[in-house]
Short mmCIF file of C-alpha atoms in Angstrom, two decimals:
data_model
loop_
_atom_site.label_atom_id
_atom_site.label_comp_id
_atom_site.label_asym_id
_atom_site.label_seq_id
_atom_site.Cartn_x
_atom_site.Cartn_y
_atom_site.Cartn_z
CA MET Q 1 2.38 -49.11 -19.82
CA ASN Q 2 -0.57 -50.15 -17.65
CA ASN Q 3 1.14 -48.74 -14.56
CA SER Q 4 1.69 -45.43 -16.35
CA THR Q 5 -1.94 -45.34 -17.50
CA ASP Q 6 -3.20 -46.21 -14.01
CA PHE Q 7 -1.06 -43.49 -12.44
CA LYS Q 8 -2.33 -40.94 -14.96
CA SER Q 9 -5.92 -42.00 -14.32
CA HIS Q 10 -5.53 -41.74 -10.53
CA PHE Q 11 -3.70 -38.41 -10.87
CA PHE Q 12 -6.45 -36.83 -12.97
CA ARG Q 13 -9.09 -38.18 -10.60
CA ALA Q 14 -7.34 -36.40 -7.73
CA PHE Q 15 -6.65 -33.24 -9.79
CA PRO Q 16 -9.26 -33.25 -12.60
CA ALA Q 17 -8.62 -29.62 -13.60
CA LEU Q 18 -5.19 -30.67 -14.93
CA SER Q 19 -6.87 -32.92 -17.47
CA HIS Q 20 -7.82 -29.74 -19.36
CA LYS Q 21 -4.86 -28.81 -21.58
CA PRO Q 22 -5.38 -25.00 -21.57
CA PHE Q 23 -5.56 -24.95 -17.76
CA ARG Q 24 -2.51 -27.23 -17.51
CA TRP Q 25 -0.44 -24.84 -19.65
CA PHE Q 26 -1.61 -21.75 -17.78
CA TRP Q 27 -1.09 -23.40 -14.39
CA GLY Q 28 2.42 -24.50 -15.33
CA GLY Q 29 3.34 -21.01 -16.46
CA GLN Q 30 2.16 -19.53 -13.17
CA ILE Q 31 4.57 -21.62 -11.10
CA ILE Q 32 7.75 -19.66 -11.93
CA SER Q 33 5.94 -16.33 -12.08
CA VAL Q 34 4.44 -16.69 -8.61
CA ILE Q 35 7.82 -17.55 -7.10
CA GLY Q 36 9.18 -14.35 -8.65
CA THR Q 37 6.24 -12.33 -7.33
CA TRP Q 38 6.80 -13.54 -3.78
CA THR Q 39 10.50 -12.83 -4.09
CA GLN Q 40 9.65 -9.23 -4.97
CA ASN Q 41 7.03 -8.92 -2.21
CA ILE Q 42 9.55 -9.94 0.44
CA GLY Q 43 12.29 -7.75 -1.03
CA GLN Q 44 10.03 -4.71 -1.20
CA ALA Q 45 8.81 -4.98 2.40
CA TRP Q 46 12.36 -5.38 3.72
CA LEU Q 47 13.62 -2.54 1.53
CA VAL Q 48 10.99 -0.19 3.00
CA LEU Q 49 12.04 -1.10 6.54
CA GLN Q 50 15.70 -0.59 5.59
CA LEU Q 51 14.95 2.86 4.19
CA THR Q 52 12.53 4.05 6.90
CA ASN Q 53 12.59 1.68 9.90
CA SER Q 54 8.87 2.53 10.25
CA PRO Q 55 5.96 0.04 10.42
CA PHE Q 56 3.59 2.90 9.57
CA LEU Q 57 5.46 3.80 6.35
CA LEU Q 58 5.55 0.11 5.42
CA GLY Q 59 1.79 0.01 5.90
CA LEU Q 60 1.48 3.15 3.78
CA VAL Q 61 3.25 1.48 0.83
CA SER Q 62 0.86 -1.45 1.10
CA ALA Q 63 -2.09 0.93 1.33
CA VAL Q 64 -1.01 2.85 -1.78
CA GLN Q 65 -0.46 -0.40 -3.68
CA PHE Q 66 -4.00 -1.56 -3.03
CA LEU Q 67 -5.73 1.83 -3.26
CA PRO Q 68 -6.48 1.45 -7.02
CA MET Q 69 -8.20 -1.86 -6.33
CA MET Q 70 -10.37 -0.13 -3.74
CA LEU Q 71 -11.33 2.68 -6.12
CA LEU Q 72 -11.43 0.95 -9.51
CA SER Q 73 -12.40 -2.69 -8.95
CA LEU Q 74 -16.05 -2.22 -9.89
CA HIS Q 75 -15.15 -0.53 -13.19
CA ALA Q 76 -12.57 -3.25 -13.86
CA GLY Q 77 -15.18 -5.97 -13.38
CA ALA Q 78 -17.55 -4.41 -15.91
CA TRP Q 79 -14.67 -4.00 -18.37
CA ILE Q 80 -13.55 -7.61 -17.89
CA ASP Q 81 -17.04 -8.86 -18.75
CA ARG Q 82 -16.80 -6.98 -22.08
CA VAL Q 83 -13.50 -8.19 -23.57
CA SER Q 84 -11.17 -11.19 -23.87
CA LYS Q 85 -9.73 -12.03 -20.48
CA ARG Q 86 -6.62 -13.53 -22.09
CA ARG Q 87 -5.74 -10.17 -23.69
CA ILE Q 88 -6.27 -8.33 -20.41
CA ILE Q 89 -3.94 -10.72 -18.58
CA ILE Q 90 -1.20 -10.42 -21.22
CA MET Q 91 -1.37 -6.63 -20.93
CA THR Q 92 -1.32 -6.57 -17.12
CA GLN Q 93 1.43 -9.18 -16.80
CA SER Q 94 3.59 -7.21 -19.24
CA THR Q 95 3.09 -4.08 -17.12
CA LEU Q 96 4.07 -5.93 -13.96
CA MET Q 97 7.23 -7.21 -15.68
CA ILE Q 98 8.28 -3.66 -16.67
CA LEU Q 99 7.69 -2.43 -13.12
CA ALA Q 100 9.87 -5.21 -11.67
CA PHE Q 101 12.76 -4.36 -14.03
CA THR Q 102 12.37 -0.65 -13.22
CA LEU Q 103 12.58 -1.31 -9.50
CA ALA Q 104 15.65 -3.50 -9.99
CA LEU Q 105 17.33 -0.71 -11.98
CA LEU Q 106 16.57 1.95 -9.35
CA VAL Q 107 17.84 -0.20 -6.48
CA GLY Q 108 20.89 -1.41 -8.43
CA THR Q 109 21.97 2.14 -9.29
CA GLY Q 110 21.39 3.38 -5.75
CA LEU Q 111 18.79 5.93 -6.87
CA ILE Q 112 15.88 4.40 -4.99
CA GLN Q 113 14.03 6.60 -2.51
CA TYR Q 114 10.91 6.01 -0.45
CA TRP Q 115 8.69 8.24 -2.61
CA MET Q 116 9.68 6.24 -5.68
CA LEU Q 117 8.44 3.08 -3.99
CA LEU Q 118 5.09 4.79 -3.41
CA ILE Q 119 4.75 5.67 -7.10
CA LEU Q 120 5.75 2.21 -8.30
CA ALA Q 121 3.36 0.64 -5.76
CA LEU Q 122 0.52 2.79 -7.12
CA ILE Q 123 1.18 1.73 -10.74
CA LEU Q 124 1.50 -1.91 -9.66
CA GLY Q 125 -1.84 -1.59 -7.88
CA ILE Q 126 -3.51 -0.24 -11.02
CA ALA Q 127 -2.25 -3.23 -13.04
CA ASN Q 128 -3.34 -5.71 -10.38
CA THR Q 129 -6.82 -4.16 -10.25
CA ALA Q 130 -7.49 -5.62 -13.70
CA ASP Q 131 -5.14 -8.62 -13.47
CA VAL Q 132 -6.55 -10.30 -10.36
CA PRO Q 133 -10.27 -10.50 -11.26
CA ALA Q 134 -9.38 -11.28 -14.89
CA ARG Q 135 -7.29 -14.28 -13.81
CA GLN Q 136 -9.98 -15.38 -11.33
CA SER Q 137 -12.64 -15.24 -14.06
CA PHE Q 138 -10.34 -16.84 -16.65
CA VAL Q 139 -10.10 -20.09 -14.69
CA ILE Q 140 -13.59 -21.31 -15.63
CA GLU Q 141 -12.71 -20.79 -19.32
CA LEU Q 142 -9.68 -23.06 -18.90
CA ALA Q 143 -11.44 -25.80 -16.92
CA SER Q 144 -15.05 -26.93 -16.78
CA ARG Q 145 -17.53 -25.78 -14.13
CA GLU Q 146 -17.43 -29.30 -12.66
CA ASP Q 147 -13.68 -28.99 -12.07
CA LEU Q 148 -13.73 -25.32 -11.00
CA THR Q 149 -13.17 -25.93 -7.28
CA ASN Q 150 -10.21 -28.15 -8.10
CA ALA Q 151 -8.80 -25.50 -10.46
CA ILE Q 152 -9.15 -22.75 -7.83
CA ALA Q 153 -7.46 -24.93 -5.23
CA LEU Q 154 -4.62 -25.79 -7.63
CA ASN Q 155 -4.12 -22.09 -8.34
CA SER Q 156 -3.94 -21.54 -4.60
CA ALA Q 157 -1.42 -24.39 -4.37
CA VAL Q 158 0.82 -22.68 -6.94
CA PHE Q 159 0.47 -19.34 -5.16
CA ASN Q 160 1.42 -20.90 -1.86
CA ALA Q 161 4.22 -23.02 -3.24
CA GLY Q 162 5.61 -19.68 -4.36
CA ARG Q 163 4.98 -18.39 -0.84
CA ILE Q 164 7.34 -21.12 0.42
CA VAL Q 165 10.09 -20.89 -2.19
CA GLY Q 166 9.96 -17.14 -2.92
CA PRO Q 167 10.57 -15.85 0.63
CA ALA Q 168 13.34 -18.38 1.22
CA ILE Q 169 15.04 -17.33 -2.03
CA ALA Q 170 14.50 -13.66 -1.17
CA GLY Q 171 15.97 -14.06 2.32
CA ILE Q 172 19.10 -15.77 0.97
CA ILE Q 173 19.51 -13.32 -1.92
CA MET Q 174 19.04 -10.24 0.26
CA GLY Q 175 21.50 -11.62 2.78
CA LEU Q 176 24.14 -12.22 0.10
CA TRP Q 177 23.64 -9.57 -2.60
CA GLY Q 178 20.83 -7.22 -1.56
CA PRO Q 179 17.20 -6.73 -2.67
CA MET Q 180 17.91 -5.69 -6.28
CA TRP Q 181 18.17 -9.32 -7.35
CA CYS Q 182 14.71 -10.06 -5.91
CA PHE Q 183 13.17 -7.57 -8.32
CA LEU Q 184 15.29 -8.72 -11.26
CA ILE Q 185 14.25 -12.35 -10.73
CA ASN Q 186 10.61 -11.32 -10.66
CA GLY Q 187 10.94 -9.42 -13.94
CA ILE Q 188 12.50 -12.44 -15.65
CA SER Q 189 9.83 -14.77 -14.27
CA PHE Q 190 7.08 -12.98 -16.22
CA ILE Q 191 8.64 -13.81 -19.60
CA GLY Q 192 7.57 -17.46 -19.48
CA VAL Q 193 3.96 -16.88 -18.42
CA ILE Q 194 3.43 -14.12 -21.01
CA SER Q 195 4.77 -16.41 -23.74
CA ILE Q 196 2.45 -19.22 -22.63
CA LEU Q 197 -0.56 -16.87 -22.64
CA MET Q 198 0.25 -15.75 -26.17
CA PHE Q 199 0.51 -19.31 -27.50
CA LEU Q 200 -2.08 -20.96 -25.27
CA PRO Q 201 -4.15 -23.62 -27.07
CA SER Q 202 -7.43 -22.33 -28.47
CA ILE Q 203 -10.13 -21.71 -25.87
CA PRO Q 204 -13.69 -21.82 -27.26
CA GLN Q 205 -15.04 -19.58 -24.49
CA ASP Q 206 -12.27 -16.99 -24.86
CA ASN Q 207 -14.23 -14.73 -27.20
CA LYS Q 208 -17.77 -15.95 -26.60
CA THR Q 209 -18.90 -12.72 -24.93
CA ALA Q 210 -20.08 -10.20 -27.49
CA PRO Q 211 -18.37 -6.82 -27.17
CA LYS Q 212 -20.50 -4.29 -25.33
CA LYS Q 213 -20.60 -0.56 -25.74
CA GLY Q 214 -21.87 2.36 -23.74
CA ARG Q 215 -21.53 3.39 -20.14
CA VAL Q 216 -20.38 0.86 -17.56
CA TRP Q 217 -22.31 2.26 -14.59
CA PRO Q 218 -25.57 0.48 -15.46
CA GLU Q 219 -23.63 -2.80 -15.65
CA ILE Q 220 -21.91 -2.08 -12.31
CA LYS Q 221 -25.28 -1.37 -10.67
CA GLU Q 222 -26.69 -4.54 -12.20
CA GLY Q 223 -23.78 -6.56 -10.77
CA LEU Q 224 -24.14 -5.02 -7.30
CA SER Q 225 -27.89 -5.65 -7.36
CA TYR Q 226 -27.23 -9.29 -8.29
CA ILE Q 227 -24.86 -9.65 -5.32
CA ARG Q 228 -27.35 -8.02 -2.96
CA LYS Q 229 -30.12 -10.41 -4.05
CA THR Q 230 -27.90 -13.52 -3.93
CA SER Q 231 -27.60 -14.10 -0.18
CA THR Q 232 -24.83 -16.72 -0.37
CA ILE Q 233 -22.54 -14.44 -2.38
CA LEU Q 234 -23.38 -11.41 -0.23
CA LEU Q 235 -22.50 -13.20 3.00
CA CYS Q 236 -19.32 -14.71 1.52
CA ILE Q 237 -18.13 -11.27 0.41
CA SER Q 238 -19.01 -9.73 3.80
CA VAL Q 239 -16.99 -12.34 5.71
CA MET Q 240 -14.05 -12.06 3.32
CA GLY Q 241 -14.05 -8.26 3.58
CA PHE Q 242 -13.82 -8.18 7.38
CA ILE Q 243 -11.29 -11.00 7.75
CA SER Q 244 -9.12 -9.58 4.96
CA ALA Q 245 -9.01 -6.11 6.53
CA ILE Q 246 -8.43 -7.21 10.11
CA ALA Q 247 -6.73 -10.62 10.17
CA MET Q 248 -4.76 -10.88 6.90
CA ASN Q 249 -2.25 -8.02 7.14
CA MET Q 250 0.77 -10.33 6.90
CA SER Q 251 2.76 -8.07 4.56
CA VAL Q 252 2.84 -5.38 7.28
CA LEU Q 253 2.88 -7.34 10.54
CA VAL Q 254 5.19 -10.30 9.80
CA PRO Q 255 8.26 -8.25 8.71
CA THR Q 256 7.68 -5.84 11.61
CA PHE Q 257 7.28 -8.74 14.07
CA ALA Q 258 10.40 -10.46 12.69
CA LYS Q 259 12.63 -7.37 12.75
CA MET Q 260 11.49 -5.54 15.87
CA GLU Q 261 10.24 -8.26 18.24
CA LEU Q 262 12.10 -11.41 17.19
CA ASN Q 263 15.29 -9.50 16.28
CA GLN Q 264 15.68 -11.28 12.94
CA GLN Q 265 17.47 -10.19 9.77
CA ALA Q 266 16.33 -10.70 6.17
CA LEU Q 267 16.97 -14.46 6.14
CA GLY Q 268 14.97 -15.01 9.34
CA TYR Q 269 12.08 -12.99 7.95
CA GLY Q 270 12.17 -14.92 4.68
CA PHE Q 271 11.97 -18.25 6.48
CA LEU Q 272 9.03 -17.06 8.59
CA MET Q 273 7.10 -16.25 5.42
CA SER Q 274 8.13 -19.63 4.01
CA ALA Q 275 6.75 -21.31 7.13
CA MET Q 276 3.40 -19.67 6.50
CA GLY Q 277 3.67 -20.80 2.87
CA VAL Q 278 4.15 -24.44 3.95
CA GLY Q 279 0.88 -24.35 5.85
CA ALA Q 280 -0.86 -22.53 3.02
CA LEU Q 281 0.32 -25.08 0.45
CA VAL Q 282 -0.97 -27.97 2.58
CA GLY Q 283 -4.28 -26.13 2.92
CA ALA Q 284 -4.54 -25.56 -0.83
CA LEU Q 285 -3.78 -29.21 -1.64
CA THR Q 286 -6.31 -30.33 0.97
CA VAL Q 287 -9.00 -28.20 -0.67
CA ALA Q 288 -7.94 -29.51 -4.11
CA VAL Q 289 -8.18 -33.18 -3.13
CA ARG Q 290 -11.57 -32.58 -1.45
CA SER Q 291 -12.89 -30.55 -4.39
CA GLY Q 292 -15.31 -33.29 -5.37
CA THR Q 293 -17.45 -32.40 -2.35
CA LYS Q 294 -19.52 -29.25 -2.09
CA THR Q 295 -17.98 -26.29 -0.30
CA GLN Q 296 -19.73 -25.87 3.05
CA TRP Q 297 -19.93 -22.99 5.49
CA ARG Q 298 -18.35 -25.31 8.05
CA THR Q 299 -15.14 -25.40 5.99
CA ILE Q 300 -15.13 -21.62 5.61
CA PHE Q 301 -15.59 -21.15 9.36
CA THR Q 302 -12.91 -23.71 10.18
CA GLY Q 303 -10.39 -21.68 8.20
CA ALA Q 304 -11.53 -18.29 9.52
CA VAL Q 305 -11.64 -19.34 13.18
CA GLY Q 306 -8.28 -21.07 12.85
CA LEU Q 307 -6.76 -17.91 11.38
CA ALA Q 308 -8.09 -15.83 14.28
CA VAL Q 309 -6.96 -18.26 17.00
CA PHE Q 310 -3.45 -18.75 15.62
CA SER Q 311 -3.12 -14.99 15.12
CA ILE Q 312 -3.66 -14.58 18.86
CA LEU Q 313 -1.18 -17.35 19.66
CA LEU Q 314 1.42 -15.89 17.29
CA GLY Q 315 1.18 -12.50 18.93
CA LEU Q 316 2.05 -14.06 22.30
CA GLN Q 317 5.27 -15.70 21.04
CA THR Q 318 8.79 -14.53 21.81
CA ASP Q 319 10.55 -17.64 20.47
CA TYR Q 320 11.41 -17.75 16.76
CA ALA Q 321 10.69 -21.48 16.28
CA ALA Q 322 7.32 -21.22 18.05
CA ALA Q 323 6.41 -18.22 15.90
CA ALA Q 324 7.26 -20.20 12.76
CA ILE Q 325 4.99 -23.05 13.88
CA MET Q 326 2.11 -20.64 14.50
CA LEU Q 327 2.61 -19.22 11.00
CA VAL Q 328 2.36 -22.72 9.50
CA PHE Q 329 -1.09 -23.11 11.07
CA MET Q 330 -2.05 -19.57 10.07
CA GLY Q 331 -1.12 -20.32 6.47
CA TRP Q 332 -3.25 -23.48 6.44
CA SER Q 333 -6.21 -21.64 7.96
CA MET Q 334 -5.96 -18.65 5.65
CA ILE Q 335 -5.97 -20.71 2.44
CA THR Q 336 -8.67 -23.10 3.64
CA PHE Q 337 -10.81 -20.02 4.30
CA SER Q 338 -10.04 -17.96 1.19
CA ALA Q 339 -10.08 -20.84 -1.35
CA SER Q 340 -13.37 -22.11 0.06
CA VAL Q 341 -14.98 -18.66 -0.13
CA ASN Q 342 -13.71 -18.27 -3.71
CA SER Q 343 -15.12 -21.67 -4.69
CA MET Q 344 -18.51 -21.03 -3.12
CA ILE Q 345 -18.83 -17.69 -4.92
CA GLN Q 346 -17.73 -19.03 -8.32
CA LEU Q 347 -20.02 -22.05 -8.11
CA THR Q 348 -22.96 -19.81 -7.21
CA VAL Q 349 -22.51 -16.89 -9.64
CA ALA Q 350 -24.14 -16.84 -13.07
CA ASP Q 351 -21.63 -16.69 -15.94
CA GLU Q 352 -22.79 -13.30 -17.25
CA PHE Q 353 -22.01 -11.70 -13.86
CA ARG Q 354 -18.73 -13.53 -13.21
CA GLY Q 355 -16.31 -10.68 -14.01
CA ARG Q 356 -18.29 -8.15 -11.99
CA VAL Q 357 -18.78 -10.44 -9.00
CA MET Q 358 -15.12 -11.48 -8.97
CA SER Q 359 -14.10 -7.82 -9.13
CA VAL Q 360 -16.10 -7.24 -5.94
CA TYR Q 361 -14.45 -10.33 -4.45
CA SER Q 362 -11.07 -8.83 -5.41
CA LEU Q 363 -12.18 -5.55 -3.85
CA VAL Q 364 -12.88 -7.12 -0.46
CA PHE Q 365 -9.95 -9.56 -0.67
CA GLY Q 366 -7.31 -7.02 -1.66
CA GLY Q 367 -8.97 -3.72 -2.39
CA ILE Q 368 -9.65 -2.89 1.23
CA THR Q 369 -6.02 -3.62 2.06
CA PRO Q 370 -5.36 0.15 2.38
CA ILE Q 371 -7.71 0.18 5.36
CA GLY Q 372 -6.16 -2.97 6.82
CA SER Q 373 -2.60 -1.78 6.19
CA ILE Q 374 -3.16 1.60 7.85
CA TYR Q 375 -4.95 -0.13 10.73
CA ALA Q 376 -2.17 -2.71 11.20
CA GLY Q 377 0.72 -0.31 10.57
CA SER Q 378 -0.63 2.34 12.94
CA LEU Q 379 -1.47 -0.12 15.71
CA ALA Q 380 1.89 -1.90 15.37
CA HIS Q 381 3.67 1.47 15.49
CA ILE Q 382 1.96 2.26 18.81
CA LEU Q 383 1.57 -1.13 20.50
CA GLY Q 384 3.88 -3.46 18.55
CA ALA Q 385 3.15 -6.17 15.99
CA GLY Q 386 2.56 -8.87 18.62
CA ILE Q 387 -0.26 -7.00 20.37
CA THR Q 388 -1.73 -6.13 16.97
CA PHE Q 389 -1.89 -9.85 16.06
CA VAL Q 390 -3.73 -10.53 19.35
CA ILE Q 391 -6.24 -7.69 18.90
CA SER Q 392 -6.90 -8.70 15.29
CA GLY Q 393 -7.61 -12.29 16.32
CA ILE Q 394 -10.04 -11.25 19.04
CA LEU Q 395 -11.92 -8.86 16.73
CA SER Q 396 -12.18 -11.60 14.10
CA LEU Q 397 -13.60 -14.12 16.58
CA CYS Q 398 -16.25 -11.62 17.70
CA PHE Q 399 -17.25 -10.96 14.08
CA LEU Q 400 -17.39 -14.67 13.24
CA ALA Q 401 -19.65 -15.29 16.25
CA PHE Q 402 -22.04 -12.68 14.83
CA ILE Q 403 -21.95 -14.26 11.35
CA GLY Q 404 -22.50 -17.69 12.89
CA TYR Q 405 -25.63 -16.36 14.56
CA ILE Q 406 -26.92 -15.05 11.20
CA LEU Q 407 -26.23 -18.40 9.52
CA HIS Q 408 -28.05 -20.23 12.28
CA ARG Q 409 -31.08 -17.94 11.89
CA HIS Q 410 -31.17 -18.32 8.09
CA LYS Q 411 -29.81 -21.82 7.58
CA GLY Q 412 -32.76 -22.72 5.37
CA ALA Q 413 -31.93 -19.97 2.89
CA LEU Q 414 -28.16 -20.40 2.84
CA ARG Q 415 -26.10 -23.44 2.08
#
């Protein structure tokens, strides 16, 4: 009994966010759902290449999917600050489930065409525009502010555990039965998380925000003004925006690199994405265990510089095993960077601005993906995915040197 109690005590000291029952339920429900989501992501990218054999058209699908986030994120943030985040997430997750089943039906019946993928990607993007910032903002309602960094890192761990398992499952499934089953699995995976959200234990903060009425533009302007005046948040968002657009175009470049430069089939591509997921999971767990310490700019820069350097090294590889190793390090770097930026923003932002600020974070993290996807897809179409990885890494290092200079000049005003 004592051993069990001691283990539980040590476990909750390492992962204090899991001591909060609502977060524990929500986190558990995300595990299966995220695996399904990654299975669909891999299946969709490979399906586009099968239909078109074009890196540019693959980039276009990604651009269309994230276009709503680019255009509507600010409105979504103001809306999220007005209503129950739990209800928003139930609605968006249900929409994503229907889309997954629709895609499975179209592929299974042989009716799928490229233009249909564009339409489904657009609708999926609209749902994600509300879903992503709502889930980001919901975390602090499930766990305390003191355990927020740990909760964010644990969410990243789930996401990246799915990044390991999902691509491997997708590669095997596509090799044996085709991509339809990837989409079907994703649709089924939403059932559990939606059920958990509906029966989640009572959350005192869930309805604490009084409903607001009237136009949202004044609230959007207020949120943007708050970001502009809060130098730490402004710089975090600026760094995330550039690195996301230039160095984090994995959904376009990795399948293109695997198919056209490493001569791999679906299984080989799936394992490459799993390799990146291994590194990302280690990075997320590292951030989670170290969540008791304050997030520092040094940690953010370590992740960002690592991502840039290993992007360059990956682009120079012609050996499959070496490429997989580079992706492990890229995964670690990417999650160390993104989870640390997320934590610094959430620990800095005032509660009344959380939805609006996190919608801007979502905008720069995913909403500018159309720009990054067109950039990466076009450059890979002309020069190849390997050269695109190298160019992206060099551009990122130049930008980070500039940001480092700014931080050095203003180190008294920024933490």
